[in-house]
C-alpha cells in the first residue's frame, strides 16, 4: 500500500478546496461542516523538473513521474475523542495515514463561517491537538496497565524500557504536548515509540491557508502559528488555497505561469505542498533513463541499493549483483550515458550503497 498524507483541520478551513487543487478530484467544497464525510483519496503526481531535463537529453517514448497519496478527511470538532460529530470516523481515518497535513485558517472572510465564530489558527490547532492527545493518552494508559507489573518485577528488560518510554510520553501528553515532542536517543527507544502508532507521533506539517495578499510573506496569523510550533518538530507551509483554485482553472501552463508571476510566486503553492508532503513521508526519488522511458521511483530515505532495485521488481532485489550509478548533475553536464562513462563519472556500487536522491540507477542482477 502506498504511503498517505491525511489533510485534517476544523470544518471550513479550506481542506477540500486544497484537496481539489491537489488532485482535481471533486470533493464538495461547501460553506458548511462535514461536506467531506468519507475520506477522498487522491493519487498526486510529484513534480520533478529533473525528469523533463533528462527527457530533453534522452528523448524517451514516455515520462513516468512518481506519485503520493493525499487523503481528505472530514472536519473535526471538540469532543472527537468521545465520538462527538464525526470524531470516531475522523480518528480512524487519521490513524491509517502516515503523515498529517494540518490546515489552519489564516484569513478573514465574513462570507465563510467559522465553526467557533472567529478566526484564531492557534486555538484551532490546539482543539485538534487536544483531541488527538486525549486519544493517545487513552492508548498510553492502557499500555501502561499491561506492562507495569512486568516492568516493576525487573525480570523483563524490554518491559522496563517500554514502561519508561510510556511514562515519558504520558507526562508530555498530560502537559498538553504531542508525542512527537518527546525525543529518544537510542534506535531501540525510537523503534518502541514508533510502534505505539500514536496519532500525535505522526510527522506533521501545518498548512496556513491565507488570502492572496499574504501568499508570499504570510501574515500575523501565520506568525502566531510559527511561534507556537517552534519546539514541536513540525513543518509549516503558507498556501492561498482560493488563489490556487483559481490557478488550477487556467487551461494552459503559460497562463498559470503568468498568473504566478503577477502575484510574485516562482512556484505554485500546490507544487510546494506536494513536494513537502513527499519529504514529510521521508521519501526520496531515484531515476532511470533510457530510450523507452525516463522514470522516477520512490524509495524510503536511507534505503540501500538492493532495496531500491526491489522497488522496480522483486527479482532485481533477490538477484542483485551491483548498481551502476550516475549522479544527475553529471548526466546533465555530459549529456549522455556513454559520455558520462567515458569521463569516468559512473560508479559501480554494491549491496551496502545508500541510494541518494536523484541518483540515476541501472541494476545488474541474476535470478
PDB file of C-alpha atoms in Angstrom, residues 131-357:
ATOM      1  CA  UNK A 131      -8.467  15.687  20.760  1.00  0.00           C
ATOM      2  CA  UNK A 132      -5.570  13.668  19.355  1.00  0.00           C
ATOM      3  CA  UNK A 133      -3.621  13.945  22.606  1.00  0.00           C
ATOM      4  CA  UNK A 134      -6.577  12.669  24.644  1.00  0.00           C
ATOM      5  CA  UNK A 135      -6.928   9.669  22.344  1.00  0.00           C
ATOM      6  CA  UNK A 136      -3.186   8.978  22.622  1.00  0.00           C
ATOM      7  CA  UNK A 137      -3.354   9.328  26.408  1.00  0.00           C
ATOM      8  CA  UNK A 138      -6.061   6.682  26.467  1.00  0.00           C
ATOM      9  CA  UNK A 139      -3.826   4.401  24.363  1.00  0.00           C
ATOM     10  CA  UNK A 140      -0.797   5.028  26.593  1.00  0.00           C
ATOM     11  CA  UNK A 141      -2.674   4.403  29.833  1.00  0.00           C
ATOM     12  CA  UNK A 142      -3.997   1.095  28.526  1.00  0.00           C
ATOM     13  CA  UNK A 143      -0.473   0.038  27.537  1.00  0.00           C
ATOM     14  CA  UNK A 144       0.941   1.068  30.921  1.00  0.00           C
ATOM     15  CA  UNK A 145      -1.579  -1.153  32.694  1.00  0.00           C
ATOM     16  CA  UNK A 146      -0.430  -4.104  30.601  1.00  0.00           C
ATOM     17  CA  UNK A 147       3.347  -3.702  31.093  1.00  0.00           C
ATOM     18  CA  UNK A 148       3.635  -2.100  34.534  1.00  0.00           C
ATOM     19  CA  UNK A 149       3.761  -5.322  36.560  1.00  0.00           C
ATOM     20  CA  UNK A 150       6.291  -6.907  34.200  1.00  0.00           C
ATOM     21  CA  UNK A 151       8.450  -3.793  34.370  1.00  0.00           C
ATOM     22  CA  UNK A 152       8.365  -3.498  38.160  1.00  0.00           C
ATOM     23  CA  UNK A 153       9.353  -7.111  38.832  1.00  0.00           C
ATOM     24  CA  UNK A 154      12.594  -6.362  36.991  1.00  0.00           C
ATOM     25  CA  UNK A 155      12.780  -9.632  35.126  1.00  0.00           C
ATOM     26  CA  UNK A 156      11.768  -8.315  31.730  1.00  0.00           C
ATOM     27  CA  UNK A 157      14.292  -5.754  30.446  1.00  0.00           C
ATOM     28  CA  UNK A 158      12.213  -4.935  27.371  1.00  0.00           C
ATOM     29  CA  UNK A 159       9.117  -4.324  29.511  1.00  0.00           C
ATOM     30  CA  UNK A 160      11.091  -1.935  31.734  1.00  0.00           C
ATOM     31  CA  UNK A 161      12.325   0.032  28.710  1.00  0.00           C
ATOM     32  CA  UNK A 162       8.816   0.139  27.210  1.00  0.00           C
ATOM     33  CA  UNK A 163       7.338   1.249  30.539  1.00  0.00           C
ATOM     34  CA  UNK A 164       9.864   4.104  30.863  1.00  0.00           C
ATOM     35  CA  UNK A 165       9.029   5.292  27.342  1.00  0.00           C
ATOM     36  CA  UNK A 166       5.290   5.115  28.027  1.00  0.00           C
ATOM     37  CA  UNK A 167       5.706   7.173  31.214  1.00  0.00           C
ATOM     38  CA  UNK A 168       7.734   9.861  29.403  1.00  0.00           C
ATOM     39  CA  UNK A 169       5.123  10.160  26.646  1.00  0.00           C
ATOM     40  CA  UNK A 170       2.287  10.168  29.212  1.00  0.00           C
ATOM     41  CA  UNK A 171       3.909  13.085  31.052  1.00  0.00           C
ATOM     42  CA  UNK A 172       4.197  15.061  27.807  1.00  0.00           C
ATOM     43  CA  UNK A 173       0.580  14.391  26.836  1.00  0.00           C
ATOM     44  CA  UNK A 174      -0.648  15.435  30.276  1.00  0.00           C
ATOM     45  CA  UNK A 175       1.204  18.733  29.772  1.00  0.00           C
ATOM     46  CA  UNK A 176      -0.675  19.325  26.506  1.00  0.00           C
ATOM     47  CA  UNK A 177       2.302  18.364  24.328  1.00  0.00           C
ATOM     48  CA  UNK A 178       2.232  15.940  21.411  1.00  0.00           C
ATOM     49  CA  UNK A 179       4.169  12.659  21.474  1.00  0.00           C
ATOM     50  CA  UNK A 180       6.461  13.897  18.671  1.00  0.00           C
ATOM     51  CA  UNK A 181       7.943  16.473  21.072  1.00  0.00           C
ATOM     52  CA  UNK A 182       9.489  13.658  23.148  1.00  0.00           C
ATOM     53  CA  UNK A 183      12.931  12.762  21.827  1.00  0.00           C
ATOM     54  CA  UNK A 184      14.622   9.393  22.313  1.00  0.00           C
ATOM     55  CA  UNK A 185      18.347   8.857  21.964  1.00  0.00           C
ATOM     56  CA  UNK A 186      18.735   5.202  21.002  1.00  0.00           C
ATOM     57  CA  UNK A 187      17.363   3.388  17.968  1.00  0.00           C
ATOM     58  CA  UNK A 188      15.703   0.821  20.257  1.00  0.00           C
ATOM     59  CA  UNK A 189      13.801   3.566  22.088  1.00  0.00           C
ATOM     60  CA  UNK A 190      12.809   5.226  18.812  1.00  0.00           C
ATOM     61  CA  UNK A 191      11.580   1.879  17.466  1.00  0.00           C
ATOM     62  CA  UNK A 192       9.446   1.190  20.561  1.00  0.00           C
ATOM     63  CA  UNK A 193       7.943   4.699  20.440  1.00  0.00           C
ATOM     64  CA  UNK A 194       7.178   4.384  16.736  1.00  0.00           C
ATOM     65  CA  UNK A 195       5.476   1.013  17.213  1.00  0.00           C
ATOM     66  CA  UNK A 196       2.984   2.578  19.635  1.00  0.00           C
ATOM     67  CA  UNK A 197       1.340   4.090  16.493  1.00  0.00           C
ATOM     68  CA  UNK A 198       0.291   7.246  18.321  1.00  0.00           C
ATOM     69  CA  UNK A 199      -1.691   9.896  16.471  1.00  0.00           C
ATOM     70  CA  UNK A 200       0.449  12.760  17.781  1.00  0.00           C
ATOM     71  CA  UNK A 201       3.690  10.999  16.872  1.00  0.00           C
ATOM     72  CA  UNK A 202       2.999  11.182  13.141  1.00  0.00           C
ATOM     73  CA  UNK A 203       5.051  13.694  11.115  1.00  0.00           C
ATOM     74  CA  UNK A 204       3.016  16.876  10.711  1.00  0.00           C
ATOM     75  CA  UNK A 205       3.073  19.933   8.505  1.00  0.00           C
ATOM     76  CA  UNK A 206       0.934  22.933   9.374  1.00  0.00           C
ATOM     77  CA  UNK A 207      -0.526  24.405   6.191  1.00  0.00           C
ATOM     78  CA  UNK A 208      -1.503  28.025   6.776  1.00  0.00           C
ATOM     79  CA  UNK A 209      -4.336  28.886   4.386  1.00  0.00           C
ATOM     80  CA  UNK A 210      -4.069  32.623   3.681  1.00  0.00           C
ATOM     81  CA  UNK A 211      -5.576  35.197   1.329  1.00  0.00           C
ATOM     82  CA  UNK A 212      -3.840  36.132  -1.923  1.00  0.00           C
ATOM     83  CA  UNK A 213      -2.180  39.231  -0.439  1.00  0.00           C
ATOM     84  CA  UNK A 214      -0.443  37.032   2.161  1.00  0.00           C
ATOM     85  CA  UNK A 215       0.632  34.239  -0.216  1.00  0.00           C
ATOM     86  CA  UNK A 216       4.296  35.265  -0.265  1.00  0.00           C
ATOM     87  CA  UNK A 217       5.146  36.593   3.198  1.00  0.00           C
ATOM     88  CA  UNK A 218       2.269  35.282   5.288  1.00  0.00           C
ATOM     89  CA  UNK A 219       0.546  37.477   7.887  1.00  0.00           C
ATOM     90  CA  UNK A 220       0.092  37.935  11.630  1.00  0.00           C
ATOM     91  CA  UNK A 221      -1.897  34.705  11.879  1.00  0.00           C
ATOM     92  CA  UNK A 222       0.986  32.788  10.271  1.00  0.00           C
ATOM     93  CA  UNK A 223       3.499  34.445  12.599  1.00  0.00           C
ATOM     94  CA  UNK A 224       1.495  33.272  15.603  1.00  0.00           C
ATOM     95  CA  UNK A 225       1.408  29.697  14.281  1.00  0.00           C
ATOM     96  CA  UNK A 226       5.151  29.774  13.570  1.00  0.00           C
ATOM     97  CA  UNK A 227       5.844  30.894  17.134  1.00  0.00           C
ATOM     98  CA  UNK A 228       3.653  28.266  18.791  1.00  0.00           C
ATOM     99  CA  UNK A 229       5.108  25.300  16.840  1.00  0.00           C
ATOM    100  CA  UNK A 230       8.796  26.246  17.123  1.00  0.00           C
ATOM    101  CA  UNK A 231       9.547  23.434  19.625  1.00  0.00           C
ATOM    102  CA  UNK A 232       7.253  20.848  18.089  1.00  0.00           C
ATOM    103  CA  UNK A 233       9.456  19.194  15.415  1.00  0.00           C
ATOM    104  CA  UNK A 234       6.889  20.184  12.790  1.00  0.00           C
ATOM    105  CA  UNK A 235       6.997  21.913   9.399  1.00  0.00           C
ATOM    106  CA  UNK A 236       4.998  24.926   8.202  1.00  0.00           C
ATOM    107  CA  UNK A 237       3.881  25.966   4.719  1.00  0.00           C
ATOM    108  CA  UNK A 238       1.931  29.035   3.572  1.00  0.00           C
ATOM    109  CA  UNK A 239      -0.649  28.470   0.808  1.00  0.00           C
ATOM    110  CA  UNK A 240      -3.511  30.586  -0.556  1.00  0.00           C
ATOM    111  CA  UNK A 241      -5.998  27.794  -1.340  1.00  0.00           C
ATOM    112  CA  UNK A 242      -8.566  30.041  -3.045  1.00  0.00           C
ATOM    113  CA  UNK A 243      -5.857  31.508  -5.283  1.00  0.00           C
ATOM    114  CA  UNK A 244      -4.564  28.009  -6.016  1.00  0.00           C
ATOM    115  CA  UNK A 245      -8.091  27.051  -7.036  1.00  0.00           C
ATOM    116  CA  UNK A 246      -8.174  29.971  -9.487  1.00  0.00           C
ATOM    117  CA  UNK A 247      -4.790  28.924 -10.912  1.00  0.00           C
ATOM    118  CA  UNK A 248      -5.959  25.330 -11.352  1.00  0.00           C
ATOM    119  CA  UNK A 249      -8.851  26.520 -13.545  1.00  0.00           C
ATOM    120  CA  UNK A 250      -6.499  28.137 -16.072  1.00  0.00           C
ATOM    121  CA  UNK A 251      -6.165  25.978 -19.178  1.00  0.00           C
ATOM    122  CA  UNK A 252      -2.531  26.380 -20.224  1.00  0.00           C
ATOM    123  CA  UNK A 253       0.802  26.156 -18.441  1.00  0.00           C
ATOM    124  CA  UNK A 254       1.729  29.589 -19.785  1.00  0.00           C
ATOM    125  CA  UNK A 255      -1.421  31.167 -18.303  1.00  0.00           C
ATOM    126  CA  UNK A 256      -0.655  29.596 -14.925  1.00  0.00           C
ATOM    127  CA  UNK A 257       2.961  30.754 -15.075  1.00  0.00           C
ATOM    128  CA  UNK A 258       1.914  34.331 -15.864  1.00  0.00           C
ATOM    129  CA  UNK A 259      -0.636  34.300 -13.034  1.00  0.00           C
ATOM    130  CA  UNK A 260       2.068  33.216 -10.587  1.00  0.00           C
ATOM    131  CA  UNK A 261       4.423  35.931 -11.835  1.00  0.00           C
ATOM    132  CA  UNK A 262       1.732  38.563 -11.341  1.00  0.00           C
ATOM    133  CA  UNK A 263       1.329  37.676  -7.672  1.00  0.00           C
ATOM    134  CA  UNK A 264       5.073  37.276  -7.139  1.00  0.00           C
ATOM    135  CA  UNK A 265       5.392  33.488  -6.819  1.00  0.00           C
ATOM    136  CA  UNK A 266       8.001  31.378  -8.605  1.00  0.00           C
ATOM    137  CA  UNK A 267       6.185  28.121  -7.866  1.00  0.00           C
ATOM    138  CA  UNK A 268       2.560  27.369  -7.064  1.00  0.00           C
ATOM    139  CA  UNK A 269       1.581  26.547  -3.500  1.00  0.00           C
ATOM    140  CA  UNK A 270       0.222  23.211  -4.697  1.00  0.00           C
ATOM    141  CA  UNK A 271       3.596  22.242  -6.177  1.00  0.00           C
ATOM    142  CA  UNK A 272       5.362  23.264  -2.986  1.00  0.00           C
ATOM    143  CA  UNK A 273       2.836  21.355  -0.899  1.00  0.00           C
ATOM    144  CA  UNK A 274       3.172  18.123  -2.895  1.00  0.00           C
ATOM    145  CA  UNK A 275       6.958  18.252  -2.663  1.00  0.00           C
ATOM    146  CA  UNK A 276       6.735  18.995   1.055  1.00  0.00           C
ATOM    147  CA  UNK A 277       4.289  16.115   1.608  1.00  0.00           C
ATOM    148  CA  UNK A 278       6.667  13.755  -0.195  1.00  0.00           C
ATOM    149  CA  UNK A 279       9.519  14.899   2.046  1.00  0.00           C
ATOM    150  CA  UNK A 280       7.296  14.675   5.135  1.00  0.00           C
ATOM    151  CA  UNK A 281       6.765  10.980   4.375  1.00  0.00           C
ATOM    152  CA  UNK A 282      10.569  10.590   4.384  1.00  0.00           C
ATOM    153  CA  UNK A 283      10.583   9.636   0.710  1.00  0.00           C
ATOM    154  CA  UNK A 284      13.202  10.253  -1.959  1.00  0.00           C
ATOM    155  CA  UNK A 285      13.471   9.552  -5.683  1.00  0.00           C
ATOM    156  CA  UNK A 286      15.932   7.648  -7.822  1.00  0.00           C
ATOM    157  CA  UNK A 287      15.718   7.827 -11.613  1.00  0.00           C
ATOM    158  CA  UNK A 288      16.083   5.542 -14.607  1.00  0.00           C
ATOM    159  CA  UNK A 289      16.743   6.958 -18.063  1.00  0.00           C
ATOM    160  CA  UNK A 290      16.615   5.142 -21.376  1.00  0.00           C
ATOM    161  CA  UNK A 291      15.121   5.195 -24.854  1.00  0.00           C
ATOM    162  CA  UNK A 292      11.908   3.533 -23.648  1.00  0.00           C
ATOM    163  CA  UNK A 293      11.226   5.778 -20.658  1.00  0.00           C
ATOM    164  CA  UNK A 294      12.559   8.301 -18.185  1.00  0.00           C
ATOM    165  CA  UNK A 295      11.076   7.375 -14.840  1.00  0.00           C
ATOM    166  CA  UNK A 296      11.041   8.434 -11.194  1.00  0.00           C
ATOM    167  CA  UNK A 297      10.967   5.731  -8.500  1.00  0.00           C
ATOM    168  CA  UNK A 298      10.032   6.286  -4.869  1.00  0.00           C
ATOM    169  CA  UNK A 299      12.012   4.791  -2.011  1.00  0.00           C
ATOM    170  CA  UNK A 300      12.258   5.391   1.766  1.00  0.00           C
ATOM    171  CA  UNK A 301      15.163   7.703   2.572  1.00  0.00           C
ATOM    172  CA  UNK A 302      18.220   5.737   3.694  1.00  0.00           C
ATOM    173  CA  UNK A 303      17.476   2.631   1.589  1.00  0.00           C
ATOM    174  CA  UNK A 304      20.352   0.602   0.175  1.00  0.00           C
ATOM    175  CA  UNK A 305      20.805  -0.372  -3.473  1.00  0.00           C
ATOM    176  CA  UNK A 306      19.166  -3.858  -3.291  1.00  0.00           C
ATOM    177  CA  UNK A 307      16.028  -2.459  -1.655  1.00  0.00           C
ATOM    178  CA  UNK A 308      15.756   0.209  -4.340  1.00  0.00           C
ATOM    179  CA  UNK A 309      16.246  -2.458  -7.005  1.00  0.00           C
ATOM    180  CA  UNK A 310      13.280  -4.254  -5.434  1.00  0.00           C
ATOM    181  CA  UNK A 311      11.128  -1.162  -5.997  1.00  0.00           C
ATOM    182  CA  UNK A 312      11.383  -1.882  -9.733  1.00  0.00           C
ATOM    183  CA  UNK A 313      10.926  -5.658  -9.414  1.00  0.00           C
ATOM    184  CA  UNK A 314      11.347  -8.153  -6.583  1.00  0.00           C
ATOM    185  CA  UNK A 315      13.621 -10.263  -8.800  1.00  0.00           C
ATOM    186  CA  UNK A 316      16.036  -7.324  -9.032  1.00  0.00           C
ATOM    187  CA  UNK A 317      16.456  -7.378  -5.262  1.00  0.00           C
ATOM    188  CA  UNK A 318      16.680 -11.166  -4.940  1.00  0.00           C
ATOM    189  CA  UNK A 319      19.358 -11.486  -7.627  1.00  0.00           C
ATOM    190  CA  UNK A 320      21.112  -8.162  -7.014  1.00  0.00           C
ATOM    191  CA  UNK A 321      24.715  -8.114  -8.240  1.00  0.00           C
ATOM    192  CA  UNK A 322      25.605  -4.428  -8.455  1.00  0.00           C
ATOM    193  CA  UNK A 323      24.261  -0.989  -9.263  1.00  0.00           C
ATOM    194  CA  UNK A 324      25.670   1.364 -11.864  1.00  0.00           C
ATOM    195  CA  UNK A 325      25.149   4.901 -10.567  1.00  0.00           C
ATOM    196  CA  UNK A 326      25.328   8.247 -12.335  1.00  0.00           C
ATOM    197  CA  UNK A 327      24.766  11.472 -10.439  1.00  0.00           C
ATOM    198  CA  UNK A 328      22.037  13.624 -12.020  1.00  0.00           C
ATOM    199  CA  UNK A 329      24.348  16.666 -12.293  1.00  0.00           C
ATOM    200  CA  UNK A 330      26.947  14.586 -14.135  1.00  0.00           C
ATOM    201  CA  UNK A 331      24.383  13.221 -16.604  1.00  0.00           C
ATOM    202  CA  UNK A 332      23.178  16.748 -17.371  1.00  0.00           C
ATOM    203  CA  UNK A 333      26.757  18.037 -17.721  1.00  0.00           C
ATOM    204  CA  UNK A 334      27.914  15.326 -20.133  1.00  0.00           C
ATOM    205  CA  UNK A 335      24.566  14.869 -21.899  1.00  0.00           C
ATOM    206  CA  UNK A 336      24.532  11.091 -22.378  1.00  0.00           C
ATOM    207  CA  UNK A 337      25.322   7.884 -20.516  1.00  0.00           C
ATOM    208  CA  UNK A 338      28.198   6.989 -22.861  1.00  0.00           C
ATOM    209  CA  UNK A 339      29.829  10.389 -22.325  1.00  0.00           C
ATOM    210  CA  UNK A 340      29.479  10.018 -18.539  1.00  0.00           C
ATOM    211  CA  UNK A 341      31.203   6.620 -18.660  1.00  0.00           C
ATOM    212  CA  UNK A 342      33.973   7.986 -20.872  1.00  0.00           C
ATOM    213  CA  UNK A 343      34.577  10.772 -18.349  1.00  0.00           C
ATOM    214  CA  UNK A 344      34.839   8.180 -15.557  1.00  0.00           C
ATOM    215  CA  UNK A 345      31.843   9.608 -13.707  1.00  0.00           C
ATOM    216  CA  UNK A 346      29.789   6.414 -13.435  1.00  0.00           C
ATOM    217  CA  UNK A 347      30.348   4.459 -10.208  1.00  0.00           C
ATOM    218  CA  UNK A 348      29.721   0.763  -9.592  1.00  0.00           C
ATOM    219  CA  UNK A 349      28.162   0.141  -6.177  1.00  0.00           C
ATOM    220  CA  UNK A 350      27.452  -2.970  -4.103  1.00  0.00           C
ATOM    221  CA  UNK A 351      24.848  -4.079  -1.577  1.00  0.00           C
ATOM    222  CA  UNK A 352      25.836  -1.551   1.100  1.00  0.00           C
ATOM    223  CA  UNK A 353      25.455   1.555  -1.086  1.00  0.00           C
ATOM    224  CA  UNK A 354      22.930   4.010   0.354  1.00  0.00           C
ATOM    225  CA  UNK A 355      20.992   5.464  -2.577  1.00  0.00           C
ATOM    226  CA  UNK A 356      20.912   9.268  -2.820  1.00  0.00           C
ATOM    227  CA  UNK A 357      18.039  11.406  -4.062  1.00  0.00           C
TER     228      UNK A 357
END
